[in-house]
Structures are given as structure tokens and as C-alpha cells.
PDB file of C-alpha atoms in Angstrom:
ATOM      1  CA  MET A  10      -1.944 -25.110  34.645  1.00 48.00           C
ATOM      2  CA  GLY A  11      -3.640 -23.415  31.789  1.00 58.00           C
ATOM      3  CA  THR A  12      -4.363 -23.714  28.234  1.00 63.00           C
ATOM      4  CA  ASP A  13      -1.446 -24.414  25.523  1.00 61.00           C
ATOM      5  CA  PRO A  14      -1.646 -21.487  23.644  1.00 59.00           C
ATOM      6  CA  ALA A  15      -0.651 -23.613  20.440  1.00 62.00           C
ATOM      7  CA  SER A  16      -3.322 -25.549  20.912  1.00 69.00           C
ATOM      8  CA  LEU A  17      -6.041 -22.468  20.182  1.00 68.00           C
ATOM      9  CA  SER A  18      -7.985 -22.932  17.030  1.00 71.00           C
ATOM     10  CA  LYS A  19      -8.093 -20.145  14.454  1.00 70.00           C
ATOM     11  CA  ALA A  20     -11.979 -19.262  15.359  1.00 75.00           C
ATOM     12  CA  GLN A  21     -10.692 -19.047  19.057  1.00 73.00           C
ATOM     13  CA  LEU A  22      -7.918 -16.722  18.134  1.00 70.00           C
ATOM     14  CA  GLU A  23     -10.209 -14.413  15.992  1.00 71.00           C
ATOM     15  CA  ARG A  24     -12.458 -13.758  19.195  1.00 74.00           C
ATOM     16  CA  MET A  25      -9.608 -12.602  20.855  1.00 72.00           C
ATOM     17  CA  ALA A  26      -8.523  -9.112  21.340  1.00 77.00           C
ATOM     18  CA  PRO A  27      -5.680  -8.223  19.006  1.00 73.00           C
ATOM     19  CA  ALA A  28      -3.560  -7.075  22.055  1.00 74.00           C
ATOM     20  CA  ASP A  29      -4.259 -10.703  23.727  1.00 74.00           C
ATOM     21  CA  ARG A  30      -3.674 -12.559  20.470  1.00 68.00           C
ATOM     22  CA  GLN A  31      -0.262 -10.869  20.469  1.00 69.00           C
ATOM     23  CA  VAL A  32       0.349 -12.238  23.723  1.00 71.00           C
ATOM     24  CA  VAL A  33      -0.562 -15.518  22.581  1.00 67.00           C
ATOM     25  CA  ALA A  34       1.579 -15.479  19.477  1.00 66.00           C
ATOM     26  CA  ALA A  35       4.820 -14.116  21.618  1.00 65.00           C
ATOM     27  CA  ALA A  36       3.982 -17.421  23.937  1.00 66.00           C
ATOM     28  CA  VAL A  37       3.517 -19.743  21.127  1.00 60.00           C
ATOM     29  CA  GLY A  38       6.600 -18.287  19.047  1.00 57.00           C
ATOM     30  CA  ARG A  39       8.959 -18.612  22.186  1.00 56.00           C
ATOM     31  CA  THR A  40       7.643 -22.221  23.055  1.00 54.00           C
ATOM     32  CA  LEU A  41       8.092 -23.377  19.262  1.00 51.00           C
ATOM     33  CA  GLY A  42      11.590 -21.507  18.978  1.00 51.00           C
ATOM     34  CA  LEU A  43      10.459 -19.224  16.084  1.00 49.00           C
ATOM     35  CA  SER A  44      12.387 -16.258  14.861  1.00 53.00           C
ATOM     36  CA  SER A  45      11.018 -12.934  15.673  1.00 55.00           C
ATOM     37  CA  SER A  46      10.282 -12.248  11.956  1.00 52.00           C
ATOM     38  CA  ARG A  47       7.910 -15.633  12.150  1.00 51.00           C
ATOM     39  CA  ARG A  48       6.489 -14.417  15.359  1.00 50.00           C
ATOM     40  CA  ALA A  49       5.294 -11.058  13.865  1.00 57.00           C
ATOM     41  CA  ASN A  50       2.302 -12.675  12.127  1.00 57.00           C
ATOM     42  CA  ALA A  51       1.752 -15.561  14.489  1.00 59.00           C
ATOM     43  CA  GLY A  52      -0.884 -13.660  16.500  1.00 62.00           C
ATOM     44  CA  LEU A  53      -3.006 -12.286  13.850  1.00 64.00           C
ATOM     45  CA  THR A  54      -6.065 -13.728  12.244  1.00 71.00           C
ATOM     46  CA  THR A  55      -5.898 -14.540   8.535  1.00 72.00           C
ATOM     47  CA  ALA A  56      -7.332 -11.661   7.440  1.00 71.00           C
ATOM     48  CA  GLU A  57      -5.000  -9.336   9.630  1.00 70.00           C
ATOM     49  CA  ALA A  58      -1.837 -11.298   7.951  1.00 71.00           C
ATOM     50  CA  GLY A  59      -3.220 -10.885   4.484  1.00 67.00           C
ATOM     51  CA  ALA A  60      -3.775  -6.770   5.089  1.00 69.00           C
ATOM     52  CA  LYS A  61      -0.390  -6.675   6.658  1.00 71.00           C
ATOM     53  CA  HIS A  62       1.397  -8.651   3.769  1.00 70.00           C
ATOM     54  CA  GLU A  63      -0.561  -6.114   1.062  1.00 75.00           C
ATOM     55  CA  LEU A  64       0.664  -3.152   2.860  1.00 74.00           C
ATOM     56  CA  GLU A  65       4.090  -4.650   2.864  1.00 84.00           C
ATOM     57  CA  LEU A  66       3.807  -5.164  -0.920  1.00 83.00           C
ATOM     58  CA  GLU A  67       2.257  -1.772  -1.274  1.00 86.00           C
ATOM     59  CA  ARG A  68       5.325  -0.135   0.653  1.00 90.00           C
ATOM     60  CA  ASP A  69       7.580  -1.930  -1.381  1.00 92.00           C
ATOM     61  CA  LEU A  70       6.179  -0.837  -5.130  1.00 94.00           C
ATOM     62  CA  HIS A  71       6.190   2.747  -3.525  1.00 94.00           C
ATOM     63  CA  ASN A  72       9.801   2.668  -2.704  1.00 95.00           C
ATOM     64  CA  GLU A  73      10.455   1.276  -6.060  1.00 97.00           C
ATOM     65  CA  PHE A  74       8.460   3.902  -7.999  1.00 97.00           C
ATOM     66  CA  SER A  75      10.003   6.592  -5.787  1.00 97.00           C
ATOM     67  CA  GLY A  76      13.686   5.228  -6.943  1.00 97.00           C
ATOM     68  CA  PHE A  77      12.569   5.377 -10.838  1.00 98.00           C
ATOM     69  CA  LEU A  78      11.155   8.939 -10.099  1.00 98.00           C
ATOM     70  CA  ALA A  79      14.113   9.976  -8.435  1.00 97.00           C
ATOM     71  CA  ARG A  80      16.824   8.305 -11.164  1.00 97.00           C
ATOM     72  CA  ASN A  81      14.950  10.322 -14.086  1.00 97.00           C
ATOM     73  CA  GLY A  82      14.937  13.430 -12.301  1.00 97.00           C
ATOM     74  CA  PHE A  83      11.247  14.172 -11.196  1.00 97.00           C
ATOM     75  CA  LYS A  84      11.666  16.769  -8.346  1.00 96.00           C
ATOM     76  CA  LEU A  85       7.962  17.761  -8.093  1.00 97.00           C
ATOM     77  CA  VAL A  86       6.479  14.857  -6.616  1.00 97.00           C
ATOM     78  CA  ILE A  87       3.809  14.708  -3.905  1.00 95.00           C
ATOM     79  CA  HIS A  88       3.749  11.084  -2.456  1.00 94.00           C
ATOM     80  CA  ALA A  89       1.181   9.869   0.177  1.00 89.00           C
ATOM     81  CA  ASP A  90       3.280   7.106   2.035  1.00 81.00           C
ATOM     82  CA  PRO A  91       0.670   4.050   2.571  1.00 77.00           C
ATOM     83  CA  ALA A  92       2.453   3.399   6.030  1.00 76.00           C
ATOM     84  CA  LYS A  93       1.852   6.749   7.406  1.00 81.00           C
ATOM     85  CA  PRO A  94      -1.185   8.965   8.227  1.00 84.00           C
ATOM     86  CA  SER A  95      -1.690  11.281   5.278  1.00 81.00           C
ATOM     87  CA  ARG A  96      -2.372  14.812   5.546  1.00 86.00           C
ATOM     88  CA  ILE A  97      -3.267  14.762   1.703  1.00 86.00           C
ATOM     89  CA  LYS A  98      -7.253  14.853   1.129  1.00 92.00           C
ATOM     90  CA  PRO A  99      -8.542  11.497   1.740  1.00 93.00           C
ATOM     91  CA  GLY A 100      -8.991   9.737  -1.306  1.00 94.00           C
ATOM     92  CA  TRP A 101      -6.283  11.472  -3.439  1.00 96.00           C
ATOM     93  CA  PRO A 102      -3.973   9.123  -5.409  1.00 97.00           C
ATOM     94  CA  ASP A 103      -0.653   8.152  -4.380  1.00 95.00           C
ATOM     95  CA  TYR A 104       1.430  10.400  -6.245  1.00 97.00           C
ATOM     96  CA  SER A 105       1.114  13.712  -8.094  1.00 98.00           C
ATOM     97  CA  ILE A 106       3.693  13.905 -10.278  1.00 98.00           C
ATOM     98  CA  ILE A 107       4.442  17.357 -11.884  1.00 98.00           C
ATOM     99  CA  ARG A 108       6.926  18.064 -14.899  1.00 97.00           C
ATOM    100  CA  SER A 109       6.697  20.668 -17.775  1.00 94.00           C
ATOM    101  CA  ASN A 110       3.342  22.056 -16.701  1.00 95.00           C
ATOM    102  CA  ARG A 111       1.685  18.588 -16.803  1.00 97.00           C
ATOM    103  CA  ILE A 112       0.423  16.757 -13.841  1.00 98.00           C
ATOM    104  CA  LEU A 113       0.165  12.913 -13.800  1.00 98.00           C
ATOM    105  CA  PHE A 114      -1.889  11.189 -10.807  1.00 98.00           C
ATOM    106  CA  ILE A 115      -1.237   7.363 -10.138  1.00 98.00           C
ATOM    107  CA  GLU A 116      -2.753   5.382  -7.502  1.00 97.00           C
ATOM    108  CA  PHE A 117      -1.294   1.855  -6.826  1.00 95.00           C
ATOM    109  CA  LYS A 118      -3.340  -0.977  -5.577  1.00 94.00           C
ATOM    110  CA  VAL A 119      -2.054  -4.124  -4.683  1.00 90.00           C
ATOM    111  CA  GLY A 120      -3.817  -7.805  -5.025  1.00 87.00           C
ATOM    112  CA  ARG A 121      -7.237  -7.503  -5.415  1.00 86.00           C
ATOM    113  CA  ASN A 122      -7.771  -4.190  -3.647  1.00 88.00           C
ATOM    114  CA  THR A 123      -9.859  -1.807  -5.760  1.00 93.00           C
ATOM    115  CA  LEU A 124     -10.608   1.979  -5.192  1.00 96.00           C
ATOM    116  CA  SER A 125     -12.707   3.059  -2.139  1.00 95.00           C
ATOM    117  CA  GLN A 126     -15.805   5.220  -2.546  1.00 97.00           C
ATOM    118  CA  VAL A 127     -13.787   8.089  -1.255  1.00 97.00           C
ATOM    119  CA  GLN A 128     -10.972   7.443  -4.031  1.00 96.00           C
ATOM    120  CA  LYS A 129     -13.936   7.014  -6.676  1.00 98.00           C
ATOM    121  CA  THR A 130     -15.396  10.323  -5.877  1.00 98.00           C
ATOM    122  CA  VAL A 131     -11.893  12.083  -5.938  1.00 97.00           C
ATOM    123  CA  VAL A 132     -10.620  10.131  -9.292  1.00 98.00           C
ATOM    124  CA  ASN A 133     -13.940  11.443 -10.878  1.00 98.00           C
ATOM    125  CA  GLU A 134     -13.476  15.067  -9.760  1.00 98.00           C
ATOM    126  CA  LEU A 135      -9.681  14.826 -11.287  1.00 98.00           C
ATOM    127  CA  LEU A 136     -10.879  13.524 -14.679  1.00 98.00           C
ATOM    128  CA  ALA A 137     -13.785  16.059 -14.672  1.00 98.00           C
ATOM    129  CA  GLU A 138     -10.897  18.647 -14.621  1.00 97.00           C
ATOM    130  CA  GLY A 139      -9.352  17.028 -17.503  1.00 97.00           C
ATOM    131  CA  CYS A 140      -6.258  15.282 -15.512  1.00 98.00           C
ATOM    132  CA  THR A 141      -4.733  12.252 -16.198  1.00 98.00           C
ATOM    133  CA  VAL A 142      -5.323   9.537 -13.355  1.00 98.00           C
ATOM    134  CA  HIS A 143      -3.991   5.907 -13.609  1.00 98.00           C
ATOM    135  CA  VAL A 144      -4.822   3.204 -11.076  1.00 97.00           C
ATOM    136  CA  LEU A 145      -1.955   0.358 -11.215  1.00 97.00           C
ATOM    137  CA  TYR A 146      -1.045  -2.713  -9.904  1.00 96.00           C
ATOM    138  CA  SER A 147       2.692  -2.775 -11.018  1.00 96.00           C
ATOM    139  CA  TYR A 148       5.942  -1.036 -10.887  1.00 97.00           C
ATOM    140  CA  GLU A 149       6.098  -1.934 -14.782  1.00 98.00           C
ATOM    141  CA  ALA A 150       2.583  -0.613 -15.495  1.00 98.00           C
ATOM    142  CA  ALA A 151       3.460   2.851 -13.463  1.00 98.00           C
ATOM    143  CA  THR A 152       6.989   3.334 -15.239  1.00 98.00           C
ATOM    144  CA  ARG A 153       5.454   2.595 -18.625  1.00 98.00           C
ATOM    145  CA  ALA A 154       2.491   4.843 -18.165  1.00 98.00           C
ATOM    146  CA  THR A 155       5.087   7.789 -16.646  1.00 98.00           C
ATOM    147  CA  LYS A 156       7.380   7.649 -19.405  1.00 98.00           C
ATOM    148  CA  GLU A 157       4.480   7.624 -22.063  1.00 98.00           C
ATOM    149  CA  TYR A 158       2.820  10.662 -20.403  1.00 98.00           C
ATOM    150  CA  PHE A 159       6.211  12.618 -19.925  1.00 97.00           C
ATOM    151  CA  ALA A 160       7.753  11.385 -23.232  1.00 96.00           C
ATOM    152  CA  LEU A 161      10.922   9.608 -21.709  1.00 94.00           C
TER     153      LEU A 161
END
């Protein structure tokens, strides 16, 4: 016998360990005939699904902006991929873009995300050194800031 996994409430799912929620999600997905893409979020809490979605949006934003930089001939770019552990100093902006003896720092945020305390400290250190740092929420804002800064 046992409990029907589909009958568990959100409160019950939130109390479960993430690995256990994934087992439940797989069982529910198979029972309901969900596609693998729909099953991917089935075992996540609302907060976890939201964080996963924001990471995917930020990754897409990074990919789009990296393409812009490549198309416009930027060769000296240091980029911290949001989906991978970074070897760059914690809090360092996502992009360090260098051209013609100038450097531009861009930090992307998605949704209602704001700078962490570590990021605020690094941004303030860069600003104190006279660097230009932008915290941006869209591809359009990033391309506009880059074009203006490097006079493209």
C-alpha cells in the first residue's frame, strides 16, 4: 500500500529531504505521464523551482551577451559562468571587459535579485579605484552600456 505521492501537500514536500522529493517527483511524473522536462521541477519546492528558473534566465542572459561581445570583436573578456563554480574572487562582477586600455565591469541580476554583501564590497572597492561598474537586469541595458562605454 503506502501513500499516493501525488497527494502530498506542498508543506509535506518542503519538509522532505531534496533527494526524497526527487524520488516522489519521478513517481508522480510517471504516474501522471509527464514529460521529462515537466518532471524536472516536480520535486522542487516553490523556492527551489524559482531559484532554478532564475539561474536558467541568468544563464540565457549571459549566453546572449557573450554572443554580442564576440560579434563585436571583444577578445579580452573574463566571464564568470553562473552555472559553474568560479575561480574568480568571490563577489567579482560577471564580466570584466577590456578594450583600448579601458575596462568595464558588468554584473547581471535577474528578477528581484540584488547584490550580495560580498558583491557590494567588491563593487565599492572597484568604484574606489575609479573603475566603471554596472549592475544590469537586461541584455538591452548591457549592450547599451557597452556601446556607450567603448564608443561603438
